[in-house]
């Protein structure tokens, strides 16, 4: 109704404007004049919304926009409006110009008539309006007849876009057992059409699929539950199709759809249930405690945390025999054994097991029971078991002087099975390698095979094995600990070796030594030793023995003085007896040396043996000295070996592949000129007598290739050094062509005296004439350095002449 009133009001306004001659849509801009002044006017004549042409009869009131329908489907260009100037007399002197958005491409103008057309289909969703400028110019002078006028072409919307949902599909969930009207989710659709014009963009929602479980609000798109207490265990997933339609849902409107996937989330509305009320399991009696003997599995229609459950034992005819726990990964009830089973004592057990939810929901406690129960019967199976000893270990005691074959105790084992098989006993010889004990195979009596010595081994630990006669593979073992009791079979002796001295000026009853005793036996009441002087030494005793009553005794002098010259050493026999039965005794000797002492009793002079014993080094000190000497010897030997290693010469060429430059240093001196084996010095003295086939002496040549001599021609300017150059070139050529030379650069040094002298040879060994034929007067012409030589030879000449 409101829309109809608006249309009617617009029609009345249009009729009023037409009756007053102002039914034109015009936009006018003037340059330099006010509204109502005389001048040239530019009029835009167009169409109204219904396509009726509008003409202007006066210039007083102007329009500044046109309306153009989008999505034009005609074959011709769509007519927009007409541009007309008051100065246009129709003689073609005026040209109309259009500029702005889309001018020349989307919008064209007839420059003669001023008609404006759209060349293409326009889409309001791409661009809602275009701003253009128009003017009229003189065709001849190209001057503007008036100012440029601006106007707007607004694209009129049509319903050409369907609603589109923001997501497709939607995924959501709602708890099961939810009440009626619970909000699930909200869907949203948008329409690209103009929401300010008509109902093109007004969207209404409806449900196409998903009834009667869900509903949707038409204006908001909110989806709600349409049924109460929907059960996930009955149906978990639902697919709902929602439609969005524009034009307020009226006929002819465009529509779009989306899919909403709704999942019912789980709540703890189901208790756990046992599939059956009675379970039966079997377990052998040899099952170890802690072993699983049964596994129960209750089912729960819920999932996840709501399916977690706890098991417990409510009653059992074997108290504390079993325990039950829940495996959290599988939700199984695991029954484990706490104590050992015994088929002969009890052959079956009955347990009552209860299961319940770990996380119950208080909202659903009133609908159904939250716990369930089942009975478990465990049958114990008989197993052929090994013999069982009546003790876990045996301790036996035996005196060390018992005879071989004496029985010191017995072991006992029985077959726990109902067959009561006889048992056979034996000793595990791996625990009795010395074969000290043995056991009777029938009655289990343990007896001796060897005599014992407590001082050697005080305890003997062996294992006794019991096996069944009917099944020898079934065996068990038990430890037997045999303690060897002490008997008094060892005589006491000195605790250590005693040797002392007595001064020559000693007084009677002076103590010179305190001795103690030791005994390998260990009497129950402890040791008690008695000391006395041997009977054979008590007649003319030089010393006495005083028992201190604390297992020690003092050795006292009996005389006032002793003479080292008369007797330097005394041997004092001391008898030591114990208090056990039978009594054991031994005679021990104390060595006493007579020494010269000062008034305070300090030893000053003694016989050589006493001095050595008194001032000698201990065994540990001697060993330390010997060890140090050995270390010094090892250091000396190592140093000598290193020096010898350093003196070894390194090979000239370490490897055949080693072609690096090497500098070889020789620290050897030659043997002088008399050493003709080192090298041939004849080459240096006379290069013309060089052996052309001479090879290297440090390396044995594999092949012999005589060097080729080359003649070097010297210029006249170098003839004075020709012999030296010839010598160097000759040696260089020999080394270059020598196949035995090393494959790297080497330095060769030669000493060359020259091939001759202007004075020639001074030796007369090679002279063919006699001494008298020689004239030595020319020596005096050689200067003062040869004066002495000239006098010698010249003087002999004159003397020989005088003699003649």
Coordinates of C-alpha atoms in Angstrom, one line a residue, residues 422-659:
X422 CA 58.4 -90.0 44.0
X423 CA 61.3 -87.5 44.1
X424 CA 64.9 -88.0 43.4
X425 CA 67.6 -85.7 44.9
X426 CA 71.0 -84.7 43.5
X427 CA 73.7 -82.0 44.0
X428 CA 74.2 -79.3 41.4
X429 CA 77.9 -79.9 40.8
X430 CA 78.2 -76.4 39.3
X431 CA 77.8 -75.2 42.8
X432 CA 80.1 -77.8 44.3
X433 CA 83.1 -78.1 42.0
X434 CA 85.3 -79.5 44.8
X435 CA 82.8 -82.3 45.5
X436 CA 82.7 -81.6 49.2
X437 CA 79.1 -82.7 49.8
X438 CA 76.6 -85.2 48.4
X439 CA 73.0 -86.1 48.9
X440 CA 71.2 -89.4 49.1
X441 CA 68.9 -89.7 46.0
X442 CA 66.1 -91.3 47.9
X443 CA 65.8 -89.7 51.3
X444 CA 67.6 -86.4 50.8
X445 CA 70.3 -86.9 53.4
X446 CA 73.3 -84.6 53.0
X447 CA 76.7 -86.2 53.9
X448 CA 80.4 -85.4 53.6
X449 CA 82.6 -86.4 50.7
X450 CA 85.8 -84.7 52.0
X451 CA 87.2 -83.4 55.2
X452 CA 86.7 -79.7 55.9
X453 CA 89.0 -77.0 57.1
X454 CA 87.3 -73.9 58.5
X455 CA 90.4 -71.8 58.2
X456 CA 90.3 -72.5 54.4
X457 CA 86.5 -72.1 53.7
X458 CA 84.1 -71.2 56.5
X459 CA 80.9 -71.6 54.4
X460 CA 79.9 -73.9 51.6
X461 CA 76.9 -72.9 49.4
X462 CA 75.5 -75.7 47.2
X463 CA 72.2 -76.3 45.4
X464 CA 70.2 -79.5 45.8
X465 CA 68.0 -80.5 42.8
X466 CA 64.7 -82.5 43.2
X467 CA 63.3 -84.2 40.1
X468 CA 60.2 -86.4 39.6
X469 CA 60.8 -90.0 38.7
X470 CA 58.0 -90.0 36.2
X471 CA 59.0 -86.7 34.5
X472 CA 62.7 -85.9 35.0
X473 CA 62.3 -82.6 33.1
X474 CA 60.3 -81.2 36.0
X475 CA 62.8 -80.1 38.7
X476 CA 63.3 -77.6 41.4
X477 CA 66.3 -76.5 43.4
X478 CA 66.9 -75.2 46.8
X479 CA 70.0 -73.6 48.3
X480 CA 71.9 -75.4 51.1
X481 CA 74.2 -73.3 53.3
X482 CA 76.8 -75.4 55.3
X483 CA 78.6 -73.6 58.0
X484 CA 81.9 -75.2 59.1
X485 CA 82.3 -75.0 62.9
X486 CA 85.7 -74.5 64.4
X487 CA 87.6 -77.0 66.5
X488 CA 90.8 -76.4 68.3
X489 CA 93.2 -77.8 65.8
X490 CA 95.8 -75.0 65.5
X491 CA 98.5 -74.1 68.0
X492 CA 99.0 -70.4 68.8
X493 CA 102.2 -68.7 67.6
X494 CA 103.9 -65.4 67.8
X495 CA 101.8 -62.7 66.1
X496 CA 104.9 -61.7 64.2
X497 CA 108.6 -62.3 64.1
X498 CA 110.3 -60.8 67.1
X499 CA 114.0 -59.8 67.3
X500 CA 115.5 -57.4 69.8
X501 CA 118.7 -56.4 71.7
X502 CA 119.9 -56.1 75.2
X503 CA 122.5 -53.7 76.5
X504 CA 125.7 -55.0 78.1
X505 CA 125.0 -52.9 81.2
X506 CA 121.4 -54.0 81.5
X507 CA 119.9 -54.6 84.9
X508 CA 118.1 -57.6 86.1
X509 CA 114.3 -57.8 85.5
X510 CA 114.5 -55.2 82.9
X511 CA 111.9 -55.6 80.1
X512 CA 113.5 -55.8 76.7
X513 CA 110.5 -56.9 74.5
X514 CA 106.7 -57.4 74.6
X515 CA 105.3 -60.3 72.5
X516 CA 101.8 -61.3 71.5
X517 CA 100.2 -64.4 70.0
X518 CA 97.8 -65.3 67.2
X519 CA 95.7 -68.4 66.6
X520 CA 93.8 -69.3 63.4
X521 CA 91.1 -70.9 65.5
X522 CA 88.0 -68.9 66.6
X523 CA 86.8 -70.2 70.0
X524 CA 83.3 -69.1 71.1
X525 CA 84.6 -67.5 74.2
X526 CA 87.5 -65.8 72.5
X527 CA 91.2 -66.5 72.8
X528 CA 93.2 -66.9 76.0
X529 CA 96.9 -67.5 75.7
X530 CA 99.5 -68.5 78.3
X531 CA 103.2 -67.7 77.9
X532 CA 106.1 -69.4 79.6
X533 CA 109.8 -70.1 79.2
X534 CA 110.6 -73.5 77.7
X535 CA 111.6 -76.1 80.3
X536 CA 115.0 -76.9 78.7
X537 CA 115.9 -73.2 78.9
X538 CA 114.8 -72.5 82.4
X539 CA 117.8 -74.3 84.1
X540 CA 120.3 -71.6 83.3
X541 CA 118.1 -69.0 81.9
X542 CA 119.5 -65.7 80.9
X543 CA 116.0 -64.2 80.4
X544 CA 112.6 -64.8 81.9
X545 CA 109.0 -64.6 80.5
X546 CA 106.3 -62.8 82.4
X547 CA 102.6 -63.5 81.3
X548 CA 100.7 -60.2 81.3
X549 CA 97.3 -62.0 81.5
X550 CA 96.1 -60.1 78.4
X551 CA 97.3 -62.4 75.7
X552 CA 100.7 -60.7 75.8
X553 CA 104.0 -61.4 77.6
X554 CA 107.1 -59.4 78.6
X555 CA 110.6 -60.7 78.0
X556 CA 112.8 -59.7 81.1
X557 CA 116.5 -59.8 81.8
X558 CA 117.6 -62.2 84.5
X559 CA 121.2 -61.0 84.9
X560 CA 122.7 -57.6 85.7
X561 CA 125.1 -57.5 82.8
X562 CA 125.9 -59.2 79.5
X563 CA 129.1 -59.4 77.6
X564 CA 129.0 -59.0 73.8
X565 CA 132.5 -60.5 73.5
X566 CA 131.5 -63.7 75.4
X567 CA 128.2 -64.1 73.6
X568 CA 126.6 -61.8 71.1
X569 CA 123.2 -63.5 70.5
X570 CA 120.7 -65.4 72.6
X571 CA 117.8 -67.5 71.5
X572 CA 115.0 -67.4 74.0
X573 CA 112.4 -70.2 73.6
X574 CA 108.9 -69.1 74.6
X575 CA 106.0 -71.7 74.9
X576 CA 102.5 -70.4 74.0
X577 CA 99.4 -72.4 74.9
X578 CA 95.7 -71.8 74.4
X579 CA 92.8 -72.5 76.7
X580 CA 90.6 -74.6 74.4
X581 CA 90.1 -78.4 74.4
X582 CA 92.2 -80.1 73.4
X583 CA 94.9 -77.7 74.4
X584 CA 97.4 -76.7 71.7
X585 CA 100.8 -75.2 72.3
X586 CA 103.9 -74.3 70.3
X587 CA 107.5 -73.1 71.1
X588 CA 108.6 -69.8 69.5
X589 CA 112.0 -68.3 69.5
X590 CA 112.9 -64.7 70.3
X591 CA 116.3 -63.6 69.1
X592 CA 118.2 -61.2 71.4
X593 CA 121.4 -59.4 70.4
X594 CA 123.9 -58.1 72.9
X595 CA 124.8 -54.5 72.2
X596 CA 126.9 -51.7 73.8
X597 CA 124.6 -48.9 75.1
X598 CA 125.0 -45.6 76.8
X599 CA 123.7 -44.8 80.3
X600 CA 120.2 -44.0 79.0
X601 CA 120.0 -47.4 77.3
X602 CA 120.5 -46.2 73.7
X603 CA 122.3 -48.6 71.5
X604 CA 125.8 -47.5 70.4
X605 CA 127.6 -50.5 69.2
X606 CA 126.4 -54.0 68.2
X607 CA 127.5 -56.9 66.1
X608 CA 127.2 -56.5 62.3
X609 CA 124.1 -58.7 62.1
X610 CA 122.2 -56.6 64.7
X611 CA 123.2 -53.4 63.0
X612 CA 121.8 -54.6 59.7
X613 CA 118.6 -55.8 61.2
X614 CA 118.2 -52.7 63.3
X615 CA 119.1 -50.1 60.7
X616 CA 118.2 -52.0 57.6
X617 CA 115.7 -51.0 55.0
X618 CA 112.3 -52.4 54.8
X619 CA 111.2 -54.6 51.9
X620 CA 108.9 -51.9 50.6
X621 CA 111.7 -49.4 50.5
X622 CA 114.0 -51.8 48.7
X623 CA 111.2 -52.5 46.1
X624 CA 110.7 -48.7 45.6
X625 CA 114.4 -48.2 45.0
X626 CA 114.5 -51.1 42.5
X627 CA 111.4 -49.7 40.7
X628 CA 113.0 -46.3 40.3
X629 CA 116.2 -47.8 38.9
X630 CA 114.2 -49.7 36.3
X631 CA 112.4 -46.5 35.3
X632 CA 115.7 -44.7 34.8
X633 CA 117.0 -47.6 32.7
X634 CA 113.9 -47.5 30.5
X635 CA 114.4 -43.8 29.9
X636 CA 118.0 -44.3 29.0
X637 CA 117.2 -47.1 26.5
X638 CA 114.4 -45.0 24.9
X639 CA 116.7 -42.0 24.5
X640 CA 119.4 -44.1 22.9
X641 CA 116.9 -45.6 20.5
X642 CA 115.6 -42.1 19.5
X643 CA 119.1 -40.9 18.9
X644 CA 119.9 -43.9 16.7
X645 CA 116.7 -43.4 14.7
X646 CA 117.6 -39.8 14.0
X647 CA 121.0 -40.8 12.7
X648 CA 119.4 -43.0 10.0
X649 CA 119.6 -41.5 6.5
X650 CA 116.4 -40.8 4.7
X651 CA 116.1 -42.4 1.2
X652 CA 116.7 -40.1 -1.8
X653 CA 113.4 -40.9 -3.3
X654 CA 110.6 -42.1 -1.0
X655 CA 108.2 -43.2 -3.7
X656 CA 108.3 -43.7 -7.4
X657 CA 105.3 -41.4 -7.7
X658 CA 106.9 -38.6 -5.6
X659 CA 108.1 -36.1 -8.2

